[in-house]
CSV table of N, CA and C in Angstrom, one decimal:
chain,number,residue,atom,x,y,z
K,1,UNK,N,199.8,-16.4,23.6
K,1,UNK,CA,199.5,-15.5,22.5
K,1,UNK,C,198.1,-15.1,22.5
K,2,UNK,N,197.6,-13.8,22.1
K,2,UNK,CA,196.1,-13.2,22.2
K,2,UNK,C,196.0,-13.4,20.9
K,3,UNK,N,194.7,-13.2,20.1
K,3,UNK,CA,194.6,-13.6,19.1
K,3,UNK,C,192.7,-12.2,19.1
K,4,UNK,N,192.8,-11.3,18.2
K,4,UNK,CA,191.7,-11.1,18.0
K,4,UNK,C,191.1,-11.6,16.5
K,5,UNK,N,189.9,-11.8,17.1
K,5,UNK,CA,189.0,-13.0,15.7
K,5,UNK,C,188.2,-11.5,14.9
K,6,UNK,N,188.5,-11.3,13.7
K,6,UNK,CA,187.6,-10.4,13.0
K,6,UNK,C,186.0,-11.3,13.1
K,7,UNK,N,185.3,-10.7,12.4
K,7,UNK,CA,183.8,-10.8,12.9
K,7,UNK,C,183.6,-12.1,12.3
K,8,UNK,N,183.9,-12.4,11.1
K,8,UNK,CA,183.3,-14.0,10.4
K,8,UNK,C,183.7,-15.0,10.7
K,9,UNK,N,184.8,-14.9,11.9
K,9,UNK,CA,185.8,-15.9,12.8
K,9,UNK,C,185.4,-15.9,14.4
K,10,UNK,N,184.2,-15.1,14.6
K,10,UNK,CA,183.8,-15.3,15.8
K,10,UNK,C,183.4,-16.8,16.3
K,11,UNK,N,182.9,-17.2,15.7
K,11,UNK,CA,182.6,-18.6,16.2
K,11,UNK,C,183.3,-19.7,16.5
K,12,UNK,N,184.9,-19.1,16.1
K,12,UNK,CA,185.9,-20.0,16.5
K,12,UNK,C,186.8,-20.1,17.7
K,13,UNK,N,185.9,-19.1,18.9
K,13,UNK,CA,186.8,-18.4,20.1
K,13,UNK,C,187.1,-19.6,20.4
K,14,UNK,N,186.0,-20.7,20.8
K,14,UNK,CA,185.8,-21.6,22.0
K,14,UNK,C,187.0,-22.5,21.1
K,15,UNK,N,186.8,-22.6,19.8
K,15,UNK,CA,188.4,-23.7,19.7
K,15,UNK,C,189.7,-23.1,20.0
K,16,UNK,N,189.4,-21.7,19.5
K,16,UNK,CA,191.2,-21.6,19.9
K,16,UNK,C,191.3,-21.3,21.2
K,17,UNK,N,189.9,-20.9,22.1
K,17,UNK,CA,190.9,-20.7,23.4
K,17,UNK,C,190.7,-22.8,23.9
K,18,UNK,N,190.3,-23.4,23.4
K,18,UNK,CA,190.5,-24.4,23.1
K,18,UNK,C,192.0,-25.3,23.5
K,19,UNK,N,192.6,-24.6,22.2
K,19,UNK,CA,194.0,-24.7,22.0
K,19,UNK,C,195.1,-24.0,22.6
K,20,UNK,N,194.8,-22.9,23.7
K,20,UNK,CA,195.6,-22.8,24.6
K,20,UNK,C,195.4,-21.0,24.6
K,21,UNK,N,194.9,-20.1,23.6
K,21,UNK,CA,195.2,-19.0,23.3
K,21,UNK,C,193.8,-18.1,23.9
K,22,UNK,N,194.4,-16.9,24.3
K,22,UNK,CA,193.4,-15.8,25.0
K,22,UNK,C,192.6,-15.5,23.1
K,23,UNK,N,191.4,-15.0,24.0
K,23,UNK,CA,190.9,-14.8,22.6
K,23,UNK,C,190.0,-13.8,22.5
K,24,UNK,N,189.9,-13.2,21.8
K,24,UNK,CA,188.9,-11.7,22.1
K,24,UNK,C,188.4,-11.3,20.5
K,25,UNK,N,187.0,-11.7,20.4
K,25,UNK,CA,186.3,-11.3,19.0
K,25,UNK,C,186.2,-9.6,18.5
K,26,UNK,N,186.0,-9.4,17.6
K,26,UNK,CA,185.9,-8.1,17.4
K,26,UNK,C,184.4,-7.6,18.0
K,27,UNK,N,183.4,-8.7,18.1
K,27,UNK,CA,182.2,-7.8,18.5
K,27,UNK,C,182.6,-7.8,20.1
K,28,UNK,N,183.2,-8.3,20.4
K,28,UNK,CA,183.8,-8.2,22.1
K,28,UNK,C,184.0,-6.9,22.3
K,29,UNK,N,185.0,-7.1,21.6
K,29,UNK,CA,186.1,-5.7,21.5
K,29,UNK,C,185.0,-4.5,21.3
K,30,UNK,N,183.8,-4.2,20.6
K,30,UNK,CA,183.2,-3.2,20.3
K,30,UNK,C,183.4,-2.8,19.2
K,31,UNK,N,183.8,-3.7,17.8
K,31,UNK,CA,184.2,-3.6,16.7
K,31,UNK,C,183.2,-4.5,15.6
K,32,UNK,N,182.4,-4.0,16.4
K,32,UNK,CA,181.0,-4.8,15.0
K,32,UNK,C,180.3,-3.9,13.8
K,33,UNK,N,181.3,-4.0,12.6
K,33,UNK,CA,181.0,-3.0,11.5
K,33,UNK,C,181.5,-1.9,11.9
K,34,UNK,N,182.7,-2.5,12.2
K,34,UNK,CA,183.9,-1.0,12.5
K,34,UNK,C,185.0,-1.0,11.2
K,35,UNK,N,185.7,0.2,11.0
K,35,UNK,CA,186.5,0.4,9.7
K,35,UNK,C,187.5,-0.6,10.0
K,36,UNK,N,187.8,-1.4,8.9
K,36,UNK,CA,189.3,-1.9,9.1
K,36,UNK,C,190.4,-1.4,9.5
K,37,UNK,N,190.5,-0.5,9.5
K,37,UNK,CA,191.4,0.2,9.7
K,37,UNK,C,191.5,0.5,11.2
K,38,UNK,N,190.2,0.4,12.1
K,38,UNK,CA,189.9,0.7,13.4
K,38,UNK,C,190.1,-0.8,14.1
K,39,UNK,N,189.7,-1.6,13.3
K,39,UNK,CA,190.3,-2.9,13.8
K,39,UNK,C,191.3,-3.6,13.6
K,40,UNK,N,192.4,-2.9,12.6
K,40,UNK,CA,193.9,-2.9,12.8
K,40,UNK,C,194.2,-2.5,13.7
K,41,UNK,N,194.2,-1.1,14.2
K,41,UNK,CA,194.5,-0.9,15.0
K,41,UNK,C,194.5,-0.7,16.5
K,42,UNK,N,193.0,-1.7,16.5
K,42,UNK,CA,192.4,-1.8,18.1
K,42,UNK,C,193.7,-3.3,18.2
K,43,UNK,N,194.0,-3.9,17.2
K,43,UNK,CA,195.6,-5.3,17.2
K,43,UNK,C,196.4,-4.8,17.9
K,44,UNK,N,197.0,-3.7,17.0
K,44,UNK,CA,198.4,-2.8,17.5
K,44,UNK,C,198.3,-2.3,18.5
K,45,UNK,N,197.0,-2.0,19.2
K,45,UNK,CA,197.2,-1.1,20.4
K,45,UNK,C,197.3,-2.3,21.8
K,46,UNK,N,196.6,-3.1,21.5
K,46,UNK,CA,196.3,-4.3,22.3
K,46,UNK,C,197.7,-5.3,22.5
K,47,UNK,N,198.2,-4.8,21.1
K,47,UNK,CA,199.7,-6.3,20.9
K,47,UNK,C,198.7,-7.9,20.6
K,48,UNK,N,197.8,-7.5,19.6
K,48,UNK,CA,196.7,-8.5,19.4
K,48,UNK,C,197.5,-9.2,18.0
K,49,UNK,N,197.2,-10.7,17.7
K,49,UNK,CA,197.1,-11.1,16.4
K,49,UNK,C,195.7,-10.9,15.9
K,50,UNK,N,195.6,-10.3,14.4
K,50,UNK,CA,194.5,-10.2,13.9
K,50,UNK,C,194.6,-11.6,13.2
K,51,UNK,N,193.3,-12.5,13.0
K,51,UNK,CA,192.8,-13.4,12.6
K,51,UNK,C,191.6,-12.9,11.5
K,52,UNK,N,191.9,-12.8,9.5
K,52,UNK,CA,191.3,-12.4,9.5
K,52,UNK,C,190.7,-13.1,7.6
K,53,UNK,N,189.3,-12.8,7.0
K,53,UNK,CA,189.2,-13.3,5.8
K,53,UNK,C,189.3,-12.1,5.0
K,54,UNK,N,189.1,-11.3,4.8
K,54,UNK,CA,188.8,-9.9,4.6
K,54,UNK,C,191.0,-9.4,4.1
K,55,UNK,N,191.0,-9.1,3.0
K,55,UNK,CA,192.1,-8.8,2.4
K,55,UNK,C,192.7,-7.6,2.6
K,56,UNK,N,191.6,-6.9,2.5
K,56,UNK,CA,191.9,-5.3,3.0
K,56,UNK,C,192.4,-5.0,4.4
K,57,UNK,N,192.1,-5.3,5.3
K,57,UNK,CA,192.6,-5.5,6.8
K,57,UNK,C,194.0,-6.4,7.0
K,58,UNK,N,194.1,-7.1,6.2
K,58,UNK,CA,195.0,-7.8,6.2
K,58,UNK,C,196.4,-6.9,5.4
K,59,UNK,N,195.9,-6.5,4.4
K,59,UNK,CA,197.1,-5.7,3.8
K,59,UNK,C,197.3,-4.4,4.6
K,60,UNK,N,196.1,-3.8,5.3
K,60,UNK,CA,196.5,-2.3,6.3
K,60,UNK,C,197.8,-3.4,7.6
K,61,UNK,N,197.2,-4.3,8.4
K,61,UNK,CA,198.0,-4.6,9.2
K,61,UNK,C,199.4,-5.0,8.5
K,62,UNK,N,199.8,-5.4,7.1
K,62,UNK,CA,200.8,-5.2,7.0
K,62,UNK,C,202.2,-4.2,6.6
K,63,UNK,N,201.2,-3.2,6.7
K,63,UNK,CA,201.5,-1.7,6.5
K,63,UNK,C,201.9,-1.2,7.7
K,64,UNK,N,201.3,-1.5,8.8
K,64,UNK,CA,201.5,-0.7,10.0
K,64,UNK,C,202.2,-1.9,10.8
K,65,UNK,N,202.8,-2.7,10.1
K,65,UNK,CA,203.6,-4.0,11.1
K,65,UNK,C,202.6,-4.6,12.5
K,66,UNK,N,201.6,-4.6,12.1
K,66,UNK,CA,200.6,-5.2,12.9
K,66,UNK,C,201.3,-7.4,12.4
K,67,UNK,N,200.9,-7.7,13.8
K,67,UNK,CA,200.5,-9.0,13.6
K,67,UNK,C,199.5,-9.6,13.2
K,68,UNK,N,199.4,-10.4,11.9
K,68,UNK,CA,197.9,-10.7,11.3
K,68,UNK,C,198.1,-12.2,10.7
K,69,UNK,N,197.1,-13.7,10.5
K,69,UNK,CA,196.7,-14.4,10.0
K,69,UNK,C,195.5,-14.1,8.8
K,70,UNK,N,196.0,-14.4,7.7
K,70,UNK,CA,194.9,-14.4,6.6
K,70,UNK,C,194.8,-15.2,5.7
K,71,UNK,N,193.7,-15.6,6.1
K,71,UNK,CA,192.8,-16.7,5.5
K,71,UNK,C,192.0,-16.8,4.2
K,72,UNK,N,192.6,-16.5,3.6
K,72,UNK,CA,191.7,-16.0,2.0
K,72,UNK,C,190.7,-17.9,1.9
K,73,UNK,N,190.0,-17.1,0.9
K,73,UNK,CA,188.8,-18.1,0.4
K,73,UNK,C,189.9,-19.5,-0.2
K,74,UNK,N,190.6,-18.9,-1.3
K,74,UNK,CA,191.5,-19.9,-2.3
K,74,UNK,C,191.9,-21.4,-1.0
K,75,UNK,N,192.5,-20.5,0.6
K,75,UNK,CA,193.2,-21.3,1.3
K,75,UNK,C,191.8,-22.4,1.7
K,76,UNK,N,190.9,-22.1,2.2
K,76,UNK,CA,190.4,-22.6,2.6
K,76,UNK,C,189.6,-23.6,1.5
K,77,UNK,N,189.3,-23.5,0.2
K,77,UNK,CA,189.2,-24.3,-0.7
K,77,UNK,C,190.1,-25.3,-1.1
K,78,UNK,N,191.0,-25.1,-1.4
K,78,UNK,CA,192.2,-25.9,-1.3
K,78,UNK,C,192.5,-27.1,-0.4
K,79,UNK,N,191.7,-26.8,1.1
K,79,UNK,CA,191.8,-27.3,2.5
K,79,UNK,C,190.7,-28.6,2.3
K,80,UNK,N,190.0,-27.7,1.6
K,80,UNK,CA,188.7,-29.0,1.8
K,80,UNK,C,188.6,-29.9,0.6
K,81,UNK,N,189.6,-29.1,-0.4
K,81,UNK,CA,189.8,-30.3,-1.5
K,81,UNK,C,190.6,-31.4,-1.1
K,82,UNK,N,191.7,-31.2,-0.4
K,82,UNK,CA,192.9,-32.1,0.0
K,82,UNK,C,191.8,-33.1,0.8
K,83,UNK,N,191.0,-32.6,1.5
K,83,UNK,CA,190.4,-33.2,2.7
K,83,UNK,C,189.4,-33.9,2.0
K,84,UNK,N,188.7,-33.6,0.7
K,84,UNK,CA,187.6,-34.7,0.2
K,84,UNK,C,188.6,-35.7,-0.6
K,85,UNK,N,189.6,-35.2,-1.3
K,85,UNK,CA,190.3,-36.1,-2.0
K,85,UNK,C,191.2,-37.4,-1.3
K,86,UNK,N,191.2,-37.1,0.5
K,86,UNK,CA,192.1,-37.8,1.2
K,86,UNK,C,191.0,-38.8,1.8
K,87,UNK,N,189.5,-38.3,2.0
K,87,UNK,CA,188.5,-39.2,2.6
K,87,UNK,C,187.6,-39.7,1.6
K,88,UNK,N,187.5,-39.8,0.2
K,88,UNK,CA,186.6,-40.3,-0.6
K,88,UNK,C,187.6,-40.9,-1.9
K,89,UNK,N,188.2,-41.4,-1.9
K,89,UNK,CA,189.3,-42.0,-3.1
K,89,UNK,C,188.5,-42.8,-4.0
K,90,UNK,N,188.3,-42.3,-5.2
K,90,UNK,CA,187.6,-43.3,-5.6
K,90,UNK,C,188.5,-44.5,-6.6
């Protein structure tokens, strides 16, 4: 599976190609402070998953049946609550 990383997920190439997956960042791609909408659809042209935090890109790729991951703020708060509440018990 390819996976394109929107810009605030660039630093996570080296894990996911890590974990087995081609990986291609948006500043790769030529997509640094490009319209969402241009980086929807550099996904769809590519047959990319968009990896993304950004809501608006996320709801265009599900408009245009693009493949997309989205990672809102809530999820990732959530993540780290589970994770302080599982390693610090008081």
């Amino acid at each position: 599976m390819k996976l394109l990383l929107d810009e605030m997920y660039a630093g996570l190439k080296e894990y996911f190609e890590t974990l087995g997956y081609e990986v291609l960042t948006a500043q790769e791609a030529g997509l640094k402070a490009a319209k969402d909408r241009d980086v929807v659809e550099y996904a769809r042209k590519h047959g990319l998953v968009l990896v993304t935090q950004d809501q608006k890109p996320a709801e265009l790729a599900e408009l245009l049946g693009v493949k997309y991951v989205f990672i809102s703020n809530l999820m990732i708060a959530k993540l780290a609550d589970q994770k302080i509440r599982d390693n610090f018990k008081e």
